[in-house]
Coordinates of C-alpha atoms in Angstrom, one line a residue:
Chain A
X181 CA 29.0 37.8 -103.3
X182 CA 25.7 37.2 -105.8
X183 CA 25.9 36.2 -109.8
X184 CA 24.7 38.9 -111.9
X185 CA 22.7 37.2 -114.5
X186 CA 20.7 38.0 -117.6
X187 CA 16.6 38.4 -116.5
X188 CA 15.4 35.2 -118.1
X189 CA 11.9 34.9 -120.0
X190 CA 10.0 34.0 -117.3
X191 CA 10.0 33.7 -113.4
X192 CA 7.1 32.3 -110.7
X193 CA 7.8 35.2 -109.0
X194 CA 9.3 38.8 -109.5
X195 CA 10.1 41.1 -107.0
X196 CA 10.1 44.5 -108.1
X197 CA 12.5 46.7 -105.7
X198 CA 16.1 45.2 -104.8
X199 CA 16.1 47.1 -101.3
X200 CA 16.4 45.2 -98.1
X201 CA 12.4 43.9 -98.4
X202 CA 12.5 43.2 -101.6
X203 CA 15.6 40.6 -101.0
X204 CA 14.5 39.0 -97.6
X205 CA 10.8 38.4 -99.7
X206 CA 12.9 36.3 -102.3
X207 CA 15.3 34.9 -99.3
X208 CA 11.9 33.7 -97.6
X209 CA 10.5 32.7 -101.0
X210 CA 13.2 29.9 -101.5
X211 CA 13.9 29.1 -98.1
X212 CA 10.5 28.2 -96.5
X213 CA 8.3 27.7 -99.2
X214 CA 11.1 26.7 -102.2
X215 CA 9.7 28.8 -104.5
X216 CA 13.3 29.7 -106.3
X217 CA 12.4 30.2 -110.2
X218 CA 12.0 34.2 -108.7
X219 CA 13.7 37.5 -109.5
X220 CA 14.7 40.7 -107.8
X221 CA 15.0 43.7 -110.3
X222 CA 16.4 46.6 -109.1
X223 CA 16.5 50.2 -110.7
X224 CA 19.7 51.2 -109.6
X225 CA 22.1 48.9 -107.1
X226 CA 21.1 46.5 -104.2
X227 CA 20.5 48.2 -101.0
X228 CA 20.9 52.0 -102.6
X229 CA 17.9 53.4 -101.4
X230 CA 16.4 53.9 -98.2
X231 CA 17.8 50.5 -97.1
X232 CA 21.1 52.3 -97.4
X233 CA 20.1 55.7 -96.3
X234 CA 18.6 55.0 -92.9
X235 CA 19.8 55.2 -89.1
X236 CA 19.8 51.6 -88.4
X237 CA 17.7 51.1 -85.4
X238 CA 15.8 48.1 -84.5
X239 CA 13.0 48.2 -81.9
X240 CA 9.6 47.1 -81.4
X241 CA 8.8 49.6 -78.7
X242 CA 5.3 50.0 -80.8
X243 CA 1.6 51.0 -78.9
X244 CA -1.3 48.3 -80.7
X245 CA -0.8 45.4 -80.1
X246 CA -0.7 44.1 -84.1
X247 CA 2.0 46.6 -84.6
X248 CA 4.1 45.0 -81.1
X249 CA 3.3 41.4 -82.9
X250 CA 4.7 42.3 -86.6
X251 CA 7.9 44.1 -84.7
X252 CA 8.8 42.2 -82.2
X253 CA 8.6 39.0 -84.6
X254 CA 11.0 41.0 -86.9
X255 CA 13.3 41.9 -83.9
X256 CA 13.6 38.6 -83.4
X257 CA 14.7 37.7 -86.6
X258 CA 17.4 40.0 -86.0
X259 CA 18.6 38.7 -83.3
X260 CA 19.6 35.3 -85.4
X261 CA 20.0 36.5 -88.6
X262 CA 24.0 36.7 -88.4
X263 CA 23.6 33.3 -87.8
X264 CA 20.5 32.6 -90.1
X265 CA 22.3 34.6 -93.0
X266 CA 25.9 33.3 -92.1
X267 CA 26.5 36.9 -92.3
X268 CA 27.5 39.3 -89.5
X269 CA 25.1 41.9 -89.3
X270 CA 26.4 43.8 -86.2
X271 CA 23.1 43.8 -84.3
X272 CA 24.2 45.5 -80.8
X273 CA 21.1 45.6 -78.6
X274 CA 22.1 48.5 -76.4
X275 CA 18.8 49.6 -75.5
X276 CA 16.7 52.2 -77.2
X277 CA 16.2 55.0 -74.7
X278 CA 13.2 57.3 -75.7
X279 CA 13.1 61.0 -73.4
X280 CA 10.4 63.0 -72.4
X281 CA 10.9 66.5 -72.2
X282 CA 7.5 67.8 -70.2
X283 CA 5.2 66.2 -67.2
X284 CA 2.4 65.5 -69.7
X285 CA 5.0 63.8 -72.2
X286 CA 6.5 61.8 -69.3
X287 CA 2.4 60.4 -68.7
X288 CA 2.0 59.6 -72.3
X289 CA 6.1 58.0 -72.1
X290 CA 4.7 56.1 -69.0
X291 CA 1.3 54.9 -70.9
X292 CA 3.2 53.7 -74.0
X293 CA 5.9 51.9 -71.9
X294 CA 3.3 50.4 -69.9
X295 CA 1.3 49.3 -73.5
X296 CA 4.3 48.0 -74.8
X297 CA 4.7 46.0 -71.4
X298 CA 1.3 44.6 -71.8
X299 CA 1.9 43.3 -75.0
X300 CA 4.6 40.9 -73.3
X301 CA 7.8 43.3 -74.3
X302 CA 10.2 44.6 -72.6
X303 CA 9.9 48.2 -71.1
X304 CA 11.3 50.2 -68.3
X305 CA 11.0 54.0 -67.1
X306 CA 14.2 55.3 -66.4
X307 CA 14.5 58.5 -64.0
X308 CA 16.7 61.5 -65.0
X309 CA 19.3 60.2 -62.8
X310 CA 19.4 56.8 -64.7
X311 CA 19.2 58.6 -68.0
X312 CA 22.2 60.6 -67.0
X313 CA 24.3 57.3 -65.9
X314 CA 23.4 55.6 -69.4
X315 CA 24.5 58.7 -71.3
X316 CA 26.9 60.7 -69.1
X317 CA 27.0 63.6 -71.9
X318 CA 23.3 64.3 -71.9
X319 CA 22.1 67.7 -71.0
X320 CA 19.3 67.4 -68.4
X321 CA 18.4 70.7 -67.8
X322 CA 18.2 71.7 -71.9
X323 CA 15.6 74.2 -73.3
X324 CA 13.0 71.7 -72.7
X325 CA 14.5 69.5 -70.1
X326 CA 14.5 65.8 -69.4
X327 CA 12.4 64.6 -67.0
X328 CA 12.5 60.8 -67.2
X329 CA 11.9 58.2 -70.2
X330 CA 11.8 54.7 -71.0
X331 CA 14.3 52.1 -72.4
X332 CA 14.1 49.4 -74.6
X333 CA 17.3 47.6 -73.5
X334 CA 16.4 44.5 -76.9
X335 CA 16.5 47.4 -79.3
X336 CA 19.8 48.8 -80.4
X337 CA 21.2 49.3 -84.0
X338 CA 22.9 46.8 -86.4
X339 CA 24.8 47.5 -89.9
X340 CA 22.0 48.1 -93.0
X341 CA 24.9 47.3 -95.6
X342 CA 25.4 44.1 -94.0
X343 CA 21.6 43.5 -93.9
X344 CA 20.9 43.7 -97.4
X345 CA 24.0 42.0 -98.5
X346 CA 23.5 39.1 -96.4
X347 CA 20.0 38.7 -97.7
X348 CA 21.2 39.1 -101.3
X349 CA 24.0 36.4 -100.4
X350 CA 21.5 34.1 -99.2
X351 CA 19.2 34.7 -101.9
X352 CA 21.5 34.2 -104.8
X353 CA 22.5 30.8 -103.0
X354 CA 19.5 29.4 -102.9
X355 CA 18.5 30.2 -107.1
X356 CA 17.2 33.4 -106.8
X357 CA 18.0 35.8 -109.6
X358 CA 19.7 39.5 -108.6
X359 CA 18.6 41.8 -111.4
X360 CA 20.7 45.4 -111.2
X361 CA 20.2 48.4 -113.7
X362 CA 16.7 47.2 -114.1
X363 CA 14.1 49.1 -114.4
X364 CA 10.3 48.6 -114.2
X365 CA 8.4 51.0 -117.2
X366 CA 4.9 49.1 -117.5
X367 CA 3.4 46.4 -117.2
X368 CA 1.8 43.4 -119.7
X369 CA -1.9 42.3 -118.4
X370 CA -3.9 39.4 -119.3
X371 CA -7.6 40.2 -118.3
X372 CA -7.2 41.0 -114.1
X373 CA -4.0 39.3 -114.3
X374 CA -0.3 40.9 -115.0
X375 CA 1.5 38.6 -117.2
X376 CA 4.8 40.1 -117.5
X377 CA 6.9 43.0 -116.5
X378 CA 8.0 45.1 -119.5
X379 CA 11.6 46.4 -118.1
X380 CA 14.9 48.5 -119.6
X381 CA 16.5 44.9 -119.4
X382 CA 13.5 43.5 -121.4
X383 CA 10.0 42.0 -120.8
X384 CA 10.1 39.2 -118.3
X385 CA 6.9 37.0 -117.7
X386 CA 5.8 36.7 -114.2
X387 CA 2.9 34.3 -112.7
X388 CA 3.1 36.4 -109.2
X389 CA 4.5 40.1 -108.5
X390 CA 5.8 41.8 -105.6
X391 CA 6.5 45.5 -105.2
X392 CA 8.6 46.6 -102.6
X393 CA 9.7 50.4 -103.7
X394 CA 9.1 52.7 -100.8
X395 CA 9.1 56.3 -102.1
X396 CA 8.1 55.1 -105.8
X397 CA 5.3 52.5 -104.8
X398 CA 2.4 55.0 -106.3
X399 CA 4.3 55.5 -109.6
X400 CA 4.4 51.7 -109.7
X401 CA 0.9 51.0 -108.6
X402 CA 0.2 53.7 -111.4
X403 CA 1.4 51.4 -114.2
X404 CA -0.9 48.4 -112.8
X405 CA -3.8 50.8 -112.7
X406 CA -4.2 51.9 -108.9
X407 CA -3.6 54.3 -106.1
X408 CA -2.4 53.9 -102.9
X409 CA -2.9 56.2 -99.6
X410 CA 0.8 57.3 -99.4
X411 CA 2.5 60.3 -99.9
X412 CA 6.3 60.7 -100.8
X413 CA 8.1 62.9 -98.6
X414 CA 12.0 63.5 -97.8
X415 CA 13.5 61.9 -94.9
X416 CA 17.4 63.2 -93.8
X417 CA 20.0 61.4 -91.6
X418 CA 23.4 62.4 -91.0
X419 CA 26.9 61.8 -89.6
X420 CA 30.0 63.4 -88.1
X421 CA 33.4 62.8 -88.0
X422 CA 34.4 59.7 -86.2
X423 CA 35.1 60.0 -82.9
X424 CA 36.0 57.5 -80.0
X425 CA 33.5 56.0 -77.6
X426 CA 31.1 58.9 -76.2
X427 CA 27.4 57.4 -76.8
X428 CA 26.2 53.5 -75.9
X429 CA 22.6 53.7 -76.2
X430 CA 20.3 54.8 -78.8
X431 CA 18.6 58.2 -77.6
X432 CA 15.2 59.0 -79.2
X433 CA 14.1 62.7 -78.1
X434 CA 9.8 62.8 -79.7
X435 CA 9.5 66.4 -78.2
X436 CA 12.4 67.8 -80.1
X437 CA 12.3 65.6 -82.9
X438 CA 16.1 64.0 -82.7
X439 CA 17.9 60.5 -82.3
X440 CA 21.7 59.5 -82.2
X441 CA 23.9 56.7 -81.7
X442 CA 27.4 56.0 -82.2
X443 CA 28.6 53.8 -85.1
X444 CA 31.1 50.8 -84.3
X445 CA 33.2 53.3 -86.4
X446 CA 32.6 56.3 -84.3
X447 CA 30.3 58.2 -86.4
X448 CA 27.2 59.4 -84.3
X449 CA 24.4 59.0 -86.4
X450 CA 21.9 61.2 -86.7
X451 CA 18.1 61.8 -87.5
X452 CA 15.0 63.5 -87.6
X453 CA 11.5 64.5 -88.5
X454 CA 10.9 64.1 -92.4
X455 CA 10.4 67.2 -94.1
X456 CA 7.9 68.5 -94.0
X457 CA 5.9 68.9 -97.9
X458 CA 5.7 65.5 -100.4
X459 CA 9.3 65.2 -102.2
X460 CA 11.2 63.3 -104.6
X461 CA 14.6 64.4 -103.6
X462 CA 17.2 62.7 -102.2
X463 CA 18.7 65.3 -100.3
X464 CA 16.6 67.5 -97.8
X465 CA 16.0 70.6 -97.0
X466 CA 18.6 72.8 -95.0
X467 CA 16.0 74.3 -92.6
X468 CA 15.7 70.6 -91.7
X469 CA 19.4 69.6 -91.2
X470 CA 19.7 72.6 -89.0
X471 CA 16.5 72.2 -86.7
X472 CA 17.9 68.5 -86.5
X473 CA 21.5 69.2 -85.3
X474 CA 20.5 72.2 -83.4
X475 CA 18.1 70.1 -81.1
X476 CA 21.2 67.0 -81.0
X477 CA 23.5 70.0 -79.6
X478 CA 20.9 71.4 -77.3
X479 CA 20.7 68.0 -75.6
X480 CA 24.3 67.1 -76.2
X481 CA 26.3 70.7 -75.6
X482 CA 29.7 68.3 -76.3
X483 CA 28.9 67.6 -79.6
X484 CA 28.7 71.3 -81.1
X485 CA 32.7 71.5 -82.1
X486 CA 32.2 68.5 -84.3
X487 CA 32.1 68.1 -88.1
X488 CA 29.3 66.8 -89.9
X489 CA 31.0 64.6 -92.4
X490 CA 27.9 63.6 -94.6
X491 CA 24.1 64.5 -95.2
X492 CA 21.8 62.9 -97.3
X493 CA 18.1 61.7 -97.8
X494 CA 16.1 58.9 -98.4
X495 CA 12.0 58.9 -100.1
X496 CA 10.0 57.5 -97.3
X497 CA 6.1 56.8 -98.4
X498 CA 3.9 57.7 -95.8
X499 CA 0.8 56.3 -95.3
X500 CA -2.4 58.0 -93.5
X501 CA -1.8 56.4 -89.9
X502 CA 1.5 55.6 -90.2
X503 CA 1.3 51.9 -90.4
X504 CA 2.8 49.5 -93.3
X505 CA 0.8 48.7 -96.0
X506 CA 1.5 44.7 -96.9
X507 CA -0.6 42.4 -98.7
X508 CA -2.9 42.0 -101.5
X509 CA -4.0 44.4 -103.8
X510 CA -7.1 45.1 -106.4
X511 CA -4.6 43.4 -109.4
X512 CA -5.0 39.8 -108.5
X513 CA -1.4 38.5 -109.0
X514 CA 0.3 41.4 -107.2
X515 CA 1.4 42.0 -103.8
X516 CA 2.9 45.3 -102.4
X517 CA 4.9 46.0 -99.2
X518 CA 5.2 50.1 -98.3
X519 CA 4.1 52.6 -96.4
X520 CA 6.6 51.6 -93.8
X521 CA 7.6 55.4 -93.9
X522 CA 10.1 56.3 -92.0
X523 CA 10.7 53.2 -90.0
X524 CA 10.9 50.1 -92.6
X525 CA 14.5 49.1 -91.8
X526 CA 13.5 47.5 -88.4
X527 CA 10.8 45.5 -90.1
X528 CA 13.1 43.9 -93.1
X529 CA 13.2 40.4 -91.4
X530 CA 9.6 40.1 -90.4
X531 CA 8.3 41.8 -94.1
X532 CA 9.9 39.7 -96.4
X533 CA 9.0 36.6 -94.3
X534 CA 5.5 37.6 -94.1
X535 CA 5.2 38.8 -98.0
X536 CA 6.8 35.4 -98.9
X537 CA 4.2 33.9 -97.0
X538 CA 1.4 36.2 -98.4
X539 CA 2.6 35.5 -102.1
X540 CA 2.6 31.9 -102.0
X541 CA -0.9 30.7 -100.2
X542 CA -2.1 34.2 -102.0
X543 CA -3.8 35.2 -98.3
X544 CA -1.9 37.4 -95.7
X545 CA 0.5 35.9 -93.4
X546 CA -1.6 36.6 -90.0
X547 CA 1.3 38.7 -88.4
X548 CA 0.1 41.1 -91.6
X549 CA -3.7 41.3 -91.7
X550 CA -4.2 44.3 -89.7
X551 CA -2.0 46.2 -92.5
X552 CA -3.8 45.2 -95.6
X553 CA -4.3 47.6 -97.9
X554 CA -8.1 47.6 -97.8
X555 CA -8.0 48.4 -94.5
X556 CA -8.7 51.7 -95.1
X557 CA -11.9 51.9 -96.8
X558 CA -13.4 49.8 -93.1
X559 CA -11.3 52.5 -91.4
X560 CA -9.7 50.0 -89.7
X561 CA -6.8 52.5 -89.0
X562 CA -3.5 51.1 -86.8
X563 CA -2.8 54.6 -85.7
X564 CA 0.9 54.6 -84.5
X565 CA 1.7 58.0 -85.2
X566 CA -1.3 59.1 -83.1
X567 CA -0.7 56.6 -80.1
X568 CA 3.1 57.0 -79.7
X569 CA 3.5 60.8 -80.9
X570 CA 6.2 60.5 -83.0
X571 CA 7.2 59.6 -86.4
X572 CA 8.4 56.3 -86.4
Chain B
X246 CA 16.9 77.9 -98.0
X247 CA 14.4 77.4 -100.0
X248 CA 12.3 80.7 -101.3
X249 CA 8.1 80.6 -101.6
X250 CA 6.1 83.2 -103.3
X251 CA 3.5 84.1 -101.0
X252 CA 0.7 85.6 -103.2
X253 CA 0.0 88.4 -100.7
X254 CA 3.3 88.9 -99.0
X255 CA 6.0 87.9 -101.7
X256 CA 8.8 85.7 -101.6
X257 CA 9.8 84.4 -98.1
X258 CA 11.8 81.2 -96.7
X259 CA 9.9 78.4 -96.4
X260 CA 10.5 77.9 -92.8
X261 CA 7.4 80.6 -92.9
X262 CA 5.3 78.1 -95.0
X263 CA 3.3 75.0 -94.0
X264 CA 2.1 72.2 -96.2
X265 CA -1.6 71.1 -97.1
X266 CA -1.3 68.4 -99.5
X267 CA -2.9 67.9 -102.5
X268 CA -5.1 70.9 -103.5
X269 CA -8.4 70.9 -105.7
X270 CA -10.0 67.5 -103.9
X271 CA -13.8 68.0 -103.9
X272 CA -15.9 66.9 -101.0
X273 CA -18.3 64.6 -101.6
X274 CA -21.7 64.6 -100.7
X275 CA -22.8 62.2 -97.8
X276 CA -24.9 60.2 -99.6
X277 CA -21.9 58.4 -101.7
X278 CA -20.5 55.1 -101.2
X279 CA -17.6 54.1 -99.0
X280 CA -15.3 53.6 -102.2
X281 CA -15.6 57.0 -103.4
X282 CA -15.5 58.3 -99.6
X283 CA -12.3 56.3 -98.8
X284 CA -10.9 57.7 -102.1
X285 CA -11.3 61.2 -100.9
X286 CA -9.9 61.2 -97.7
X287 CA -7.3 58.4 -98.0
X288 CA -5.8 58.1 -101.7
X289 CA -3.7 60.8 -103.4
X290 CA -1.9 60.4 -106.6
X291 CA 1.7 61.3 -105.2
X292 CA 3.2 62.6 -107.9
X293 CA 6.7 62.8 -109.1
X294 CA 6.5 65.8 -111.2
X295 CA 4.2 69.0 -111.5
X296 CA 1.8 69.2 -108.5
X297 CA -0.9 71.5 -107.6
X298 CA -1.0 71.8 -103.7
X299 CA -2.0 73.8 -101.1
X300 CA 0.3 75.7 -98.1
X301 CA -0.6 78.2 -95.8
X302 CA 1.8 81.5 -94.9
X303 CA 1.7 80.2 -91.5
X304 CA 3.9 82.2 -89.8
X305 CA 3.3 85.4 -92.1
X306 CA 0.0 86.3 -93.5
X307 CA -1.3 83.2 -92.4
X308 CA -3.4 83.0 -95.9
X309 CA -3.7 79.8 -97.9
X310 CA -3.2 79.3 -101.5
X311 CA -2.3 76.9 -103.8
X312 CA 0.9 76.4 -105.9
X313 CA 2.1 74.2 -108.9
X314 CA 5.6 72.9 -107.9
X315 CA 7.5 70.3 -109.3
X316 CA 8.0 67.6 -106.7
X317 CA 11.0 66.1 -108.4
X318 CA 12.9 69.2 -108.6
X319 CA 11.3 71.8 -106.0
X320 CA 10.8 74.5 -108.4
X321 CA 7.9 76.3 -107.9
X322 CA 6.1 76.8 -111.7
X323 CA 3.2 78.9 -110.3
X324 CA 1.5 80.3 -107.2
X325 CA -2.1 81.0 -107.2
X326 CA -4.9 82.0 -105.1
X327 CA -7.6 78.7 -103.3
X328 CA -10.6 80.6 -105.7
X329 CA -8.2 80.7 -108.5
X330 CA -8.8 77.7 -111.5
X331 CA -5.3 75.7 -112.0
X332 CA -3.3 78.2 -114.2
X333 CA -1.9 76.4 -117.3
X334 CA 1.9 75.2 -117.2
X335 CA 4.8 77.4 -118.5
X336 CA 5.1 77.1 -121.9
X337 CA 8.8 76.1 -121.5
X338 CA 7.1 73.1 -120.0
X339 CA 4.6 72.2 -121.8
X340 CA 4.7 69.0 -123.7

């Protein structure tokens, strides 16, 4: 699939992070802007953090209308990238159904839906009835019952694996060098400028640097003197055994903090609210797994008798309002992408092409300038979290 | 499940415990500048390793207090009360 090279002494760029932003930055490096003298260096394996670990939904059902810009750009990268990337990446867009469980849930389902609208996506309510017909399983009349939603039909799921493979492909094509087992331990500055990454696989000069490490982005900013707003916590998904057919859509409960959807191998795939304190682990806590599965079965009676086959969890870095942090940062030649928290996977497309374009002409891409890390101190906030109430 | 020592009530599961964050952060005054204001409310240092932070016994005692826990492992090295100074580390972990 990709050469595994030796780092060599210097690179224009290097990209610190070998998950799926990390490699569509260096794809979009050499592609648009042929920029190929860069590197990817990777701790552990390509794609073996949360760009392996999450549920594989892609939407742009956001509220602001920067956020709907950034994700609906990325969804649309989606929608070619097989093509693009000459690599299938399974997108099914089988509609992203979100439920409201109360009157006063519905309103704020009905405001979003109609922001989302507004912002020239598409968006439709959907009645219990037409709920029930799009997943005949679903428990109306649960604990807290469904009393309408909307749908997303353009959102659906596609295959991570696939994702960041077909970016590394592509990558390694076009020059750029895939650097595994590699880890970052400090940095070389000359005056406000890095000058070289000091690594387990050796020192490698850099003119430009890139950070795209999710969880671990404040350790890194640590060694190139900074802090960021972000704070590490757990997120869990889960699968059962495979099964045939029974869910089409992908259903998104906010109230009770649970989404499915079926796998093409017949998994259901499951999430949840992170938990809840700032972590390191890649695992979870079991009070967690158990609020998440008990809500799934609560809404989904059918499901209870089968097996969960696998658990795990990924570090998500969240920021204050729940928006991505992209851009520049006070270190002149370095650029970080994180704080996309528990939703980065939809955004792989649409962050590496707008870091790429941020990196080279050294200003943000426009998609990106509401998400800059200085936003914060002009409290220039993109509130998701408050506006859609839910994690995203 | 996970086990907290509650400094009034003992050790209970943590589905009893919320989180605060980051614990010892001093206010500042209102007369600083935006830097040092953004600092406060915004950036935390995250750390992988010993932390002191703050929960509350919410659905207990419903007391805060602050703990040092290690946020790479989840072992709790010390629980203490919000008036308390930060205690020293172990000596098993000191370095």
């Amino acid at each position: 699939m990709w050469r595994s090279p030796e780092p060599k002494r210097s690179y224009d760029v290097v990209i610190i992070g070998g998950g799926g932003h990390g490699l569509a930055t260096a794809y979009f490096l050499a592609l648009r802007h042929g920029v190929r003298n860069v590197a990817v260096l990777e701790k552990g394996w390509l794609g073996g953090g949360n760009s392996g670990r999450n549920t594989q939904v892609t939407r742009s059902n956001y509220f602001y209308p920067a956020s709907t810009r950034f994700f609906d750009h990325s969804l649309k990268l989606y929608e070619t990238l097989s093509r693009d990337l000459n690599f299938n990446i399974m997108l099914s867009q089988r509609g992203v159904v979100s439920v409201a469980s109360s009157s006063h849930e519905l309103e704020l389902a009905r405001r979003w839906a109609n922001a989302i609208y507004l912002n020239g996506i598409d968006a439709e309510m959907l009645t219990p009835a037409e709920i029930k017909r799009l997943m005949p399983d679903v428990n109306l009349q649960a604990r807290l019952p469904i009393v309408g939603g909307f749908i997303q039909r353009r959102g659906g799921i596609s295959r991570h694996d696939a994702v960041n493979w077909g970016f590394a492909r592509a990558a390694d094509a076009l020059g750029v060098d895939l650097i595994q087992g590699c880890e970052v331990k400090a940095f070389e500055c000359s005056g406000e400028r890095l000058s070289a990454v000091v690594t387990t696989r050796g020192t490698i000069g850099a003119a430009k640097v890139a950070m795209a490490v999710a969880g671990h982005s404040s350790q890194i900013a640590r060694l190139a003197g900074f802090r960021l707003p972000l704070t590490s916590m757990t997120l869990q998904a889960m699968v059962t055994e495979p099964v045939k057919p029974v869910l089409d859509t992908v259903m998104m409960s906010p109230a009770i903090h649970v989404y499915a959807s079926q796998s093409d191998r017949g998994e259901l795939v499951i999430g949840g609210g992170a938990d809840v304190y700032h972590s390191y682990i890649q695992r979870g806590s079991l009070a967690t797994t158990e609020a998440v599965v008990a809500a799934l079965i609560e809404l989904f009676p059918c499901y209870s008798r089968l097996r969960l086959m696998r658990q795990w969890g990924g570090i998500v870095d969240i920021s204050p309002d729940t928006s991505p942090i992209i851009g520049k940062t006070p270190v002149e030649n370095l650029y970080v992408s994180c704080g996309w928290g528990t939703g980065g996977y939809k955004a792989i497309p649409a962050g590496g092409d707008t870091l790429a374009h941020t990196i080279v002409n050294d200003a943000p891409h426009p998609l990106i300038e509401a998400f800059s890390l200085s936003r914060f101190s002009r409290a220039a906030l993109v509130d998701e979290g408050a506006a859609a109430g839910v994690d995203h | 499940m996970m086990q907290i020592e509650c400094p009034y009530c003992g050790k209970r599961d943590e589905t009893e415990f919320s989180y605060g964050g980051e614990a010892h952060l001093v206010r500042p005054g209102p007369d600083v500048d935006d830097r040092t204001w953004t600092e406060y409310l915004f950036f935390r240092d995250n750390t992988k390793g010993v932390h002191a932070e703050r929960w509350r016994h919410s659905r207990g005692c419903g007391q805060w207090f602050n703990a040092l826990r290690d946020t790479a492992t989840h072992r709790f090295l010390a629980v203490y009360r919000l008036t308390d100074e930060r205690p020293p580390l172990p000596t098993d972990l000191q370095r």
